[in-house]
XYZ file of N, CA and C in Angstrom:
738
model
N -44.809 -16.000 -3.937
C -44.594 -14.472 -3.948
C -43.489 -14.236 -5.121
N -43.868 -13.183 -6.002
C -43.050 -12.796 -7.033
C -41.678 -12.225 -6.470
N -40.594 -12.626 -7.066
C -39.212 -12.366 -6.607
C -38.822 -10.912 -7.026
N -38.206 -10.226 -6.109
C -37.705 -8.765 -6.431
C -36.260 -8.993 -6.900
N -36.019 -7.867 -7.530
C -34.645 -7.732 -8.083
C -34.271 -6.312 -7.796
N -32.990 -6.091 -7.597
C -32.229 -4.833 -7.517
C -32.457 -3.960 -8.680
N -33.007 -2.740 -8.528
C -33.370 -1.809 -9.747
C -32.319 -1.657 -10.611
N -30.999 -1.564 -10.193
C -29.944 -1.353 -11.156
C -29.896 -2.693 -11.947
N -30.111 -3.883 -11.645
C -30.038 -5.040 -12.275
C -31.219 -5.125 -13.388
N -32.366 -4.551 -12.927
C -33.586 -4.679 -13.819
C -33.230 -3.646 -14.897
N -32.673 -2.491 -14.675
C -32.315 -1.398 -15.729
C -31.266 -2.062 -16.562
N -30.288 -2.711 -16.101
C -29.272 -3.238 -16.962
C -29.824 -4.429 -17.899
N -30.582 -5.333 -17.446
C -31.106 -6.425 -18.026
C -32.198 -5.752 -19.082
N -32.744 -4.611 -18.995
C -33.710 -4.131 -19.926
C -32.790 -3.209 -21.055
N -31.669 -3.114 -20.896
C -30.938 -2.392 -21.951
C -30.843 -0.965 -21.682
N -31.320 -0.445 -20.545
C -31.254 1.052 -20.328
C -29.820 1.365 -20.052
N -28.949 0.745 -19.473
C -27.689 1.128 -19.110
C -26.924 -0.016 -18.388
N -25.666 0.127 -18.241
C -24.817 -0.874 -17.446
C -25.447 -0.746 -16.114
N -24.911 -1.730 -15.242
C -25.203 -1.512 -13.719
C -24.674 -0.182 -13.173
N -23.388 -0.135 -13.296
C -22.693 1.043 -12.922
C -23.436 2.151 -13.207
N -23.728 2.360 -14.597
C -24.449 3.661 -15.062
C -25.733 3.748 -14.418
N -26.628 2.484 -14.131
C -27.815 2.423 -13.660
C -27.727 3.134 -12.302
N -26.784 2.832 -11.498
C -26.493 3.097 -10.011
C -26.317 4.767 -10.040
N -25.638 5.222 -11.077
C -25.486 6.686 -11.235
C -26.900 7.341 -11.391
N -27.709 6.728 -12.334
C -29.045 7.207 -12.730
C -29.888 7.255 -11.348
N -29.874 6.430 -10.379
C -30.613 6.171 -9.293
C -30.067 7.235 -8.223
N -28.779 7.383 -8.338
C -28.175 8.401 -7.292
C -28.657 9.725 -7.686
N -28.848 10.038 -8.876
C -29.294 11.403 -9.473
C -30.823 11.646 -9.387
N -31.520 10.440 -8.780
C -33.013 10.765 -8.640
C -33.579 10.675 -9.855
N -33.250 9.996 -10.995
C -33.808 9.965 -12.248
C -34.703 8.781 -12.399
N -34.676 7.891 -11.455
C -35.433 6.691 -11.642
C -36.706 6.632 -10.760
N -37.879 6.293 -11.324
C -39.031 6.043 -10.565
C -39.413 4.646 -10.565
N -40.024 4.305 -9.456
C -40.760 2.981 -9.456
C -42.261 3.173 -8.964
N -43.301 3.000 -9.825
C -44.605 3.250 -9.566
C -44.939 4.681 -9.155
N -44.124 5.561 -9.753
C -44.368 7.027 -9.553
C -43.415 7.483 -8.551
N -42.791 6.874 -7.679
C -41.941 7.237 -6.652
C -40.425 7.194 -7.006
N -39.489 8.160 -6.583
C -38.368 8.376 -6.753
C -37.572 7.095 -6.093
N -36.789 6.161 -6.779
C -35.930 5.046 -6.338
C -34.707 5.536 -6.132
N -34.080 4.624 -5.083
C -32.744 4.977 -4.715
C -31.793 3.821 -4.775
N -30.571 3.895 -4.876
C -29.657 2.656 -4.836
C -30.001 1.831 -3.699
N -30.021 0.664 -4.080
C -30.344 -0.442 -2.991
C -31.915 -0.897 -3.068
N -32.681 -0.093 -3.714
C -33.995 -0.463 -3.774
C -34.391 -1.627 -4.794
N -35.362 -2.249 -4.588
C -35.757 -3.500 -5.265
C -37.234 -3.296 -6.076
N -37.379 -4.049 -7.002
C -38.809 -4.116 -7.825
C -39.129 -5.386 -8.308
N -40.173 -5.580 -8.744
C -40.596 -6.881 -9.364
C -40.673 -6.517 -10.890
N -39.942 -7.282 -11.496
C -39.925 -6.953 -13.236
C -41.149 -7.419 -13.659
N -41.707 -6.817 -14.746
C -42.956 -7.024 -15.357
C -44.244 -6.835 -14.563
N -43.947 -6.160 -13.251
C -45.048 -5.763 -12.545
C -45.018 -4.375 -12.062
N -44.028 -3.875 -11.387
C -43.719 -2.668 -11.011
C -43.503 -1.674 -12.193
N -43.898 -0.654 -12.216
C -43.562 0.419 -13.394
C -42.464 1.263 -13.220
N -41.495 0.908 -14.006
C -40.106 1.680 -13.811
C -40.053 2.735 -14.750
N -39.402 3.800 -14.652
C -39.214 4.761 -15.465
C -38.022 5.514 -15.340
N -37.227 5.977 -16.381
C -36.113 6.811 -16.273
C -36.332 8.183 -16.924
N -36.099 9.341 -16.235
C -36.362 10.571 -16.677
C -37.803 10.605 -17.184
N -38.820 9.828 -16.639
C -40.125 9.853 -17.094
C -40.558 9.008 -18.097
N -39.461 8.347 -18.678
C -39.809 7.606 -19.917
C -39.990 5.998 -19.318
N -41.024 5.442 -19.646
C -41.076 3.938 -19.148
C -40.259 2.958 -19.724
N -39.702 2.168 -18.679
C -38.777 1.147 -19.028
C -39.547 -0.219 -19.453
N -39.141 -0.700 -20.547
C -39.849 -1.881 -21.020
C -38.949 -2.968 -20.728
N -39.518 -3.938 -19.802
C -38.827 -5.242 -19.483
C -39.139 -6.437 -20.248
N -38.372 -7.416 -20.240
C -38.601 -8.701 -20.883
C -38.618 -8.612 -22.453
N -37.871 -7.564 -23.108
C -37.974 -7.459 -24.587
C -36.969 -8.447 -25.242
N -36.959 -8.464 -26.456
C -35.841 -9.336 -27.141
C -34.647 -8.781 -27.019
N -33.472 -9.699 -26.763
C -32.366 -9.206 -26.533
C -31.561 -9.242 -27.920
N -30.648 -8.186 -27.902
C -30.119 -7.786 -29.247
C -28.487 -7.843 -28.915
N -27.795 -8.376 -29.933
C -26.325 -8.476 -29.806
C -25.739 -7.848 -31.016
N -24.924 -6.896 -31.163
C -24.485 -6.270 -32.253
C -22.791 -6.291 -32.286
N -22.183 -6.703 -33.341
C -20.729 -6.483 -33.516
C -20.512 -5.244 -34.345
N -19.786 -4.353 -33.874
C -19.698 -2.985 -34.783
C -18.120 -2.943 -34.760
N -17.895 -2.708 -35.939
C -16.426 -2.224 -36.410
C -16.414 -0.837 -36.081
N -15.960 -0.339 -34.968
C -15.999 1.103 -34.716
C -14.739 1.620 -35.426
N -15.028 2.554 -36.101
C -14.015 3.505 -36.714
C -13.351 4.329 -35.959
N -12.347 4.965 -36.430
C -11.538 5.960 -35.488
C -12.443 7.297 -35.685
N -12.267 7.958 -34.631
C -12.980 9.318 -34.562
C -14.198 9.422 -33.933
N -14.810 8.216 -33.282
C -16.031 8.006 -32.666
C -15.653 7.560 -31.250
N -16.391 8.316 -30.193
C -16.236 7.862 -28.954
C -17.197 6.787 -28.326
N -16.802 6.014 -27.587
C -17.657 4.895 -26.982
C -18.552 5.310 -26.023
N -19.526 5.965 -26.374
C -20.712 6.331 -25.529
C -21.846 6.591 -26.215
N -23.091 6.841 -25.486
C -24.297 6.960 -26.085
C -24.544 8.529 -26.417
N -23.972 9.271 -25.703
C -24.013 10.623 -25.649
C -22.647 11.453 -25.288
N -22.374 12.335 -26.063
C -21.142 13.086 -25.486
C -21.494 14.543 -25.351
N -21.184 15.013 -24.201
C -21.589 16.424 -23.779
C -20.584 17.448 -24.653
N -19.630 16.952 -25.198
C -18.683 17.834 -26.075
C -19.000 17.952 -27.412
N -20.175 17.214 -27.802
C -20.640 17.083 -29.114
C -19.775 16.231 -30.088
N -18.971 15.358 -29.637
C -18.171 14.528 -30.540
C -19.068 13.425 -30.991
N -18.699 12.808 -32.228
C -19.369 11.626 -32.817
C -19.316 10.545 -31.668
N -20.602 9.935 -31.673
C -20.663 8.643 -30.766
C -21.027 7.607 -31.512
N -20.682 6.321 -30.900
C -21.003 5.020 -31.659
C -22.598 4.672 -31.626
N -23.273 5.435 -30.775
C -24.814 5.454 -30.884
C -25.408 5.692 -32.256
N -24.521 6.642 -32.956
C -24.922 7.266 -34.212
C -24.870 6.034 -35.310
N -24.024 5.195 -34.968
C -23.699 4.193 -35.937
C -24.688 2.993 -35.913
N -25.576 2.961 -34.908
C -26.614 1.927 -34.488
C -27.935 2.540 -34.524
N -28.016 3.592 -35.135
C -29.492 4.163 -34.764
C -30.614 3.514 -35.515
N -30.109 2.605 -36.787
C -31.243 2.030 -37.333
C -31.762 0.737 -36.756
N -31.022 0.356 -35.672
C -31.428 -1.010 -34.899
C -32.954 -0.867 -34.483
N -33.259 0.295 -34.049
C -34.584 0.471 -33.662
C -34.843 0.009 -32.044
N -33.674 -0.334 -31.370
C -33.764 -0.499 -29.983
C -32.563 0.114 -29.254
N -32.650 0.302 -27.980
C -31.610 1.039 -27.327
C -30.634 -0.108 -26.913
N -29.354 0.204 -27.382
C -28.253 -0.761 -27.015
C -27.077 0.049 -26.410
N -26.210 -0.607 -25.835
C -25.153 0.382 -25.154
C -23.823 -0.554 -25.336
N -22.835 0.026 -25.312
C -21.282 -0.698 -25.676
C -21.110 -1.658 -24.456
N -20.400 -2.751 -24.705
C -19.865 -3.651 -23.887
C -18.403 -3.280 -23.878
N -17.780 -2.543 -22.717
C -16.448 -2.229 -22.918
C -16.315 -0.906 -23.649
N -15.112 -0.761 -24.032
C -14.878 0.719 -24.848
C -13.604 0.553 -25.723
N -13.462 1.417 -26.598
C -12.385 1.692 -27.420
C -12.133 3.061 -27.463
N -10.873 3.758 -27.517
C -10.679 5.042 -27.459
C -11.094 5.638 -28.650
N -11.344 6.935 -28.551
C -11.793 7.726 -29.785
C -11.027 7.516 -30.982
N -9.637 7.432 -30.852
C -8.760 7.234 -31.997
C -8.362 5.949 -32.319
N -9.167 4.937 -31.821
C -8.840 3.398 -31.810
C -10.031 2.885 -32.749
N -9.673 1.839 -33.582
C -10.659 1.121 -34.243
C -10.798 -0.474 -33.921
N -11.924 -1.073 -34.207
C -12.012 -2.483 -34.032
C -13.271 -2.875 -33.460
N -13.480 -4.227 -33.111
C -14.539 -4.747 -32.819
C -14.943 -4.126 -31.467
N -16.394 -3.904 -31.339
C -17.033 -3.293 -30.262
C -18.401 -3.964 -30.197
N -18.784 -4.709 -29.083
C -19.845 -5.383 -28.919
C -20.925 -4.310 -28.197
N -22.166 -4.311 -28.794
C -23.306 -3.695 -28.360
C -24.518 -4.497 -27.930
N -25.241 -4.209 -26.960
C -26.288 -5.083 -26.585
C -27.347 -4.477 -25.720
N -28.570 -4.901 -25.592
C -29.477 -4.466 -24.513
C -29.521 -5.546 -23.402
N -28.801 -6.556 -23.460
C -28.820 -7.623 -22.397
C -27.665 -7.349 -21.299
N -28.257 -6.694 -20.309
C -27.519 -6.210 -19.124
C -26.727 -7.483 -18.499
N -27.346 -8.510 -18.339
C -26.569 -9.743 -17.698
C -25.349 -9.999 -18.508
N -25.620 -10.309 -19.720
C -24.434 -10.636 -20.728
C -23.367 -9.651 -20.647
N -23.600 -8.308 -20.683
C -22.686 -7.102 -20.767
C -21.937 -7.188 -19.447
N -22.569 -7.673 -18.375
C -21.764 -7.650 -17.001
C -20.881 -8.642 -17.054
N -21.278 -9.791 -17.588
C -20.301 -11.029 -17.536
C -19.193 -10.841 -18.334
N -19.326 -10.106 -19.412
C -18.267 -10.054 -20.502
C -17.277 -8.879 -19.965
N -17.738 -7.691 -19.432
C -17.055 -6.615 -18.994
C -16.426 -6.621 -17.622
N -17.016 -7.635 -16.648
C -16.530 -7.559 -15.411
C -15.010 -7.973 -15.171
N -14.156 -7.290 -14.571
C -12.775 -7.559 -14.469
C -12.405 -9.008 -14.204
N -13.377 -9.557 -13.264
C -12.999 -10.636 -12.687
C -13.177 -11.955 -13.803
N -13.791 -11.680 -14.823
C -14.004 -12.606 -15.891
C -12.766 -12.922 -16.875
N -11.893 -11.811 -16.772
C -10.771 -11.757 -17.540
C -10.799 -12.282 -18.979
N -11.707 -11.705 -19.695
C -11.884 -11.858 -21.093
C -10.704 -11.463 -21.840
N -10.344 -12.135 -22.719
C -9.179 -11.811 -23.443
C -9.588 -10.718 -24.528
N -8.769 -9.788 -24.920
C -8.795 -8.856 -25.814
C -7.531 -8.593 -26.746
N -7.763 -8.892 -27.808
C -6.411 -8.969 -28.663
C -6.372 -7.661 -29.585
N -5.195 -7.194 -29.422
C -4.873 -5.768 -30.180
C -3.848 -5.943 -31.130
N -3.933 -5.378 -32.284
C -2.625 -5.174 -33.110
C -2.196 -3.871 -33.273
N -1.108 -3.710 -32.781
C -0.525 -2.384 -32.494
C 0.983 -2.074 -33.190
N 0.987 -0.961 -33.791
C 2.228 -0.531 -34.263
C 3.062 0.410 -33.428
N 4.102 0.002 -33.225
C 5.084 0.923 -32.375
C 6.298 1.438 -33.275
N 6.581 2.609 -32.738
C 7.760 3.302 -33.570
C 8.749 3.866 -32.671
N 9.943 3.901 -32.934
C 10.624 3.166 -33.972
C 10.782 1.828 -33.956
N 10.947 1.167 -32.605
C 11.159 -0.209 -32.459
C 11.001 -0.649 -31.115
N 11.132 -1.844 -30.860
C 10.841 -2.325 -29.385
C 11.838 -3.406 -29.165
N 12.191 -3.551 -27.936
C 13.123 -4.552 -27.499
C 12.675 -5.874 -27.051
N 13.521 -6.728 -27.084
C 13.102 -8.086 -26.558
C 12.830 -7.879 -25.058
N 13.594 -7.222 -24.287
C 13.287 -6.838 -22.849
C 12.059 -6.063 -22.740
N 11.634 -5.317 -23.468
C 10.359 -4.502 -23.394
C 9.122 -5.514 -23.726
N 9.307 -6.299 -24.667
C 8.303 -7.401 -24.767
C 8.059 -8.459 -23.723
N 9.274 -8.682 -23.103
C 9.222 -9.502 -21.811
C 8.504 -8.766 -20.670
N 8.730 -7.564 -20.580
C 8.103 -6.764 -19.616
C 6.439 -6.751 -19.712
N 6.167 -6.631 -21.085
C 4.707 -6.497 -21.429
C 4.192 -7.941 -20.930
N 4.797 -8.893 -21.253
C 4.219 -10.277 -20.971
C 4.187 -10.579 -19.521
N 4.937 -9.922 -18.770
C 5.158 -10.480 -17.087
C 4.429 -9.228 -16.428
N 4.035 -8.057 -17.042
C 3.495 -7.081 -16.344
C 4.357 -5.828 -16.009
N 3.872 -4.791 -16.082
C 4.683 -3.467 -15.665
C 3.854 -2.656 -14.762
N 4.651 -1.999 -14.075
C 3.851 -1.016 -12.993
C 3.459 0.441 -13.759
N 2.134 0.589 -13.844
C 1.442 1.684 -14.332
C 0.779 2.483 -13.178
N 0.919 3.682 -12.861
C 0.224 4.479 -12.087
C -0.021 3.756 -10.747
N 1.220 3.121 -10.243
C 1.420 2.359 -8.923
C 0.647 1.185 -8.913
N 0.267 0.503 -10.031
C -0.303 -0.845 -9.839
C 0.318 -1.596 -11.075
N 0.554 -2.965 -10.759
C 1.279 -3.803 -11.946
C 0.089 -4.311 -12.909
N 0.315 -4.156 -14.154
C -0.605 -4.760 -15.107
C -0.561 -6.342 -14.895
N -1.627 -7.020 -15.497
C -1.759 -8.427 -15.315
C -0.972 -8.885 -16.508
N -0.263 -10.049 -16.462
C 0.452 -10.665 -17.500
C -0.480 -10.626 -18.760
N 0.288 -10.435 -19.892
C -0.358 -10.387 -21.231
C 0.486 -11.226 -22.158
N -0.110 -11.727 -23.163
C 0.599 -12.217 -24.393
C 0.952 -11.086 -25.516
N 2.239 -11.284 -25.960
C 2.597 -10.514 -27.061
C 3.694 -11.201 -27.747
N 3.483 -11.061 -29.321
C 4.263 -11.483 -30.208
C 4.496 -10.370 -31.471
N 5.514 -10.629 -32.058
C 5.929 -9.645 -33.269
C 5.132 -10.118 -34.397
N 4.431 -9.412 -35.110
C 3.814 -9.910 -36.347
C 4.534 -9.518 -37.690
N 5.106 -8.125 -37.479
C 5.880 -7.738 -38.718
C 6.861 -6.728 -38.031
N 8.121 -6.816 -38.732
C 9.152 -5.794 -38.294
C 9.978 -5.338 -39.504
N 9.999 -3.978 -39.467
C 10.704 -3.418 -40.587
C 11.417 -2.083 -39.969
N 12.214 -1.384 -40.781
C 13.003 -0.280 -40.370
C 12.064 0.867 -39.756
N 12.234 1.166 -38.472
C 11.340 2.281 -37.893
C 9.920 1.950 -37.466
N 9.703 0.601 -37.621
C 8.227 0.191 -37.406
C 8.107 -1.136 -37.095
N 7.399 -1.447 -35.848
C 7.200 -2.929 -35.452
C 5.705 -3.229 -35.293
N 5.055 -4.168 -35.888
C 3.737 -4.483 -35.533
C 3.596 -5.633 -34.627
N 2.870 -5.375 -33.375
C 2.746 -6.368 -32.358
C 1.302 -6.848 -32.317
N 1.210 -8.068 -31.854
C -0.155 -8.491 -31.350
C -0.092 -8.604 -29.805
N -0.979 -7.903 -29.103
C -0.971 -7.964 -27.697
C -2.229 -8.437 -27.135
N -2.461 -9.347 -26.358
C -3.674 -10.005 -25.809
C -3.625 -9.541 -24.416
N -4.690 -8.724 -23.874
C -4.714 -8.339 -22.541
C -5.801 -9.139 -21.907
N -5.757 -9.100 -20.657
C -6.738 -9.914 -19.922
C -7.454 -9.153 -18.579
N -7.258 -7.816 -18.808
C -7.816 -6.818 -17.875
C -8.359 -5.800 -18.677
N -9.163 -4.842 -18.028
C -9.955 -3.750 -18.753
C -9.479 -2.242 -18.351
N -8.218 -2.305 -17.939
C -7.682 -0.797 -17.597
C -7.696 0.071 -18.626
N -8.028 1.387 -18.332
C -8.214 2.413 -19.169
C -6.917 2.784 -19.873
N -6.995 2.844 -21.324
C -5.758 3.159 -22.057
C -4.566 2.352 -21.826
N -4.767 1.104 -21.521
C -3.552 0.299 -20.895
C -2.434 0.245 -21.867
N -2.596 -0.071 -23.320
C -1.596 -0.085 -24.251
C -0.801 1.095 -24.326
N -1.499 2.231 -24.577
C -1.070 3.758 -24.694
C -0.040 3.900 -23.513
N -0.506 3.580 -22.295
C 0.167 3.793 -21.164
C 1.520 2.866 -21.067
N 1.363 1.657 -21.655
C 2.577 0.751 -21.762
C 3.663 1.492 -22.538
N 3.292 1.942 -23.908
C 4.103 2.707 -24.723
C 4.734 4.007 -24.011
N 4.060 4.640 -23.354
C 4.585 5.787 -22.631
C 5.595 5.409 -21.669
N 5.320 4.218 -20.949
C 6.248 3.723 -19.775
C 7.590 3.400 -20.440
N 7.547 2.759 -21.743
C 8.710 2.429 -22.292
C 9.491 3.579 -22.929
N 8.840 4.727 -23.142
C 9.357 5.830 -23.898
C 9.535 5.579 -25.319
N 8.722 4.833 -25.925
C 8.664 4.496 -27.194
C 8.473 5.707 -28.285
N 9.369 6.013 -28.984
C 9.352 7.207 -30.040
C 9.481 8.576 -29.036
N 8.544 9.459 -29.131
C 8.596 10.683 -28.644
C 7.875 10.552 -27.255
N 7.217 9.308 -27.026
C 6.438 9.221 -25.817
C 4.926 9.576 -25.936
N 4.646 9.926 -27.103
C 3.202 10.341 -27.427
C 2.420 9.096 -27.962
N 1.542 8.420 -27.047
C 1.005 7.099 -27.347
C 0.209 7.238 -28.464
N -0.539 8.370 -28.835
C -1.439 8.498 -29.925
C -0.800 8.423 -31.123
N 0.410 8.662 -31.092
C 1.220 8.811 -32.393
C 2.049 7.429 -32.631
N 2.401 6.875 -31.496
C 3.309 5.719 -31.477
C 2.713 4.341 -31.380
N 1.332 4.380 -31.013
C 0.569 3.005 -30.948
C -0.583 3.231 -31.984
N -0.175 2.661 -33.114
C -1.126 2.940 -34.312
C -1.864 1.533 -34.805
N -3.174 1.391 -34.739
C -3.860 0.381 -35.244
C -3.521 0.034 -36.679
N -3.554 -1.216 -37.260
C -3.144 -1.423 -38.478
C -4.225 -2.297 -39.021
N -5.004 -2.961 -38.280
C -5.671 -4.087 -38.980
C -7.349 -3.668 -39.008
N -8.081 -4.569 -39.105
C -9.509 -4.399 -39.088
C -10.194 -5.440 -38.299
N -11.423 -5.288 -37.985
C -12.385 -6.145 -37.194
C -12.809 -7.238 -38.041
N -12.326 -8.480 -38.113
C -12.728 -9.558 -39.062
C -12.701 -8.946 -40.439
N -13.856 -9.196 -41.228
C -13.975 -8.751 -42.529
C -14.798 -7.447 -42.772
N -15.288 -6.892 -41.498
C -16.337 -5.922 -41.604
C -15.572 -4.459 -41.765
N -16.092 -3.602 -42.691
C -15.638 -2.433 -42.900
C -15.824 -1.392 -41.830
N -14.950 -0.327 -41.449
C -15.451 0.402 -40.367
C -16.660 1.161 -40.640
N -17.447 1.023 -39.528
C -18.809 1.522 -39.427
C -19.747 0.465 -39.579
N -19.402 -0.681 -39.984
C -20.257 -1.745 -40.472
C -20.891 -2.467 -39.104
N -22.134 -2.781 -39.186
C -22.671 -3.666 -37.870
C -23.044 -4.946 -38.424
N -23.048 -5.786 -37.496
C -23.390 -7.142 -37.906
C -24.006 -7.638 -36.670
N -25.263 -8.200 -36.977
C -26.153 -8.931 -35.754
C -25.694 -10.219 -35.507
N -25.853 -10.450 -34.155
C -25.509 -11.766 -33.771
C -26.473 -12.332 -32.748
N -26.410 -13.447 -32.019
C -27.087 -13.885 -30.984
C -26.303 -14.141 -29.842
N -26.875 -14.508 -28.673
C -26.046 -14.828 -27.566
C -24.948 -15.976 -27.812
N -25.372 -16.952 -28.617
C -24.503 -18.046 -28.980
C -23.420 -17.525 -29.827
N -23.706 -16.669 -30.635
C -22.675 -16.065 -31.615
C -21.675 -15.331 -30.726
N -22.009 -14.849 -29.572
C -21.080 -14.067 -28.818
C -20.694 -14.736 -27.663
N -21.298 -16.068 -27.436
C -20.806 -16.862 -26.217
C -19.339 -17.148 -26.018
N -18.602 -17.118 -27.156
C -17.198 -17.481 -26.863
C -16.505 -16.190 -26.228
N -17.016 -15.002 -26.428
C -16.458 -13.928 -25.687
C -16.722 -14.068 -24.188
N -18.009 -14.384 -23.836
C -18.468 -14.834 -22.485
C -17.452 -15.793 -21.814
N -16.919 -16.741 -22.668
C -16.072 -17.795 -21.976
C -14.744 -17.427 -22.121
N -14.306 -16.227 -22.610
C -13.006 -15.732 -22.589
C -12.199 -15.735 -23.671
N -12.855 -16.051 -25.037
C -12.128 -16.185 -26.103
C -11.874 -14.536 -26.598
N -11.106 -14.431 -27.630
C -10.590 -13.014 -27.873
C -11.561 -12.053 -28.726
N -11.620 -10.903 -28.177
C -12.117 -9.915 -28.849
C -11.001 -9.031 -29.639
N -11.119 -8.637 -30.721
C -10.199 -7.969 -31.696
C -10.391 -6.541 -31.725
N -9.338 -5.748 -31.118
C -9.406 -4.229 -31.234
C -8.206 -3.768 -31.791
N -8.251 -2.525 -32.144
C -7.116 -1.687 -32.822
C -6.772 -0.563 -31.945
N -5.495 -0.267 -31.796
C -5.204 0.865 -30.810
C -4.412 1.724 -31.733
N -4.897 3.027 -31.658
C -4.209 4.022 -32.457
C -3.352 4.970 -31.496
């Protein structure tokens, strides 16, 4: 007997969306299996049952694609934005396959962003329990104290919950400006910005006082590099992703 899988798992593995987004599609009644509307918790047989999203057939078992994008500032990490802002999807239109981001960088941040149609890989990398390290180079103004650095490394309370311990070191220090390298092991939204706000660095405006200063490897902003799962396997094991915070 052919083994069934949860529909959200099939959609994620086919590069349609992440598992969480796939569950949203199911809740909205936008997914059908063999012509019938599917629901969260339903299962199907990959490569046998006919799945569709918004009437468009889902192709299963296709080639897996892994992309490393140097996301420039000014782009939101999504495939479509209701407010009409520029999306990272516009930077990978020439790929010819539907891919979606693994994790996110803020609109005003730049750095490495992985995109793929491999839902299982994306789930392994993005799941909070995996504690994949993400390295950020951040400029704080006007300065930062040794006590604040220690607090970052041990964890601080943000919105009623303590952050996970992080690694932090000073890369460069000059009058009115300090460049830090911060390695995070959790995926909380806008975590570094909120750390800056919690410390009252500068005027407390995180977008002004946490400014990215570096680049993602040797790629220019907007440049896309292809890889394979072996090339991104280090990320799966917990090696560092580079990102820039603005």
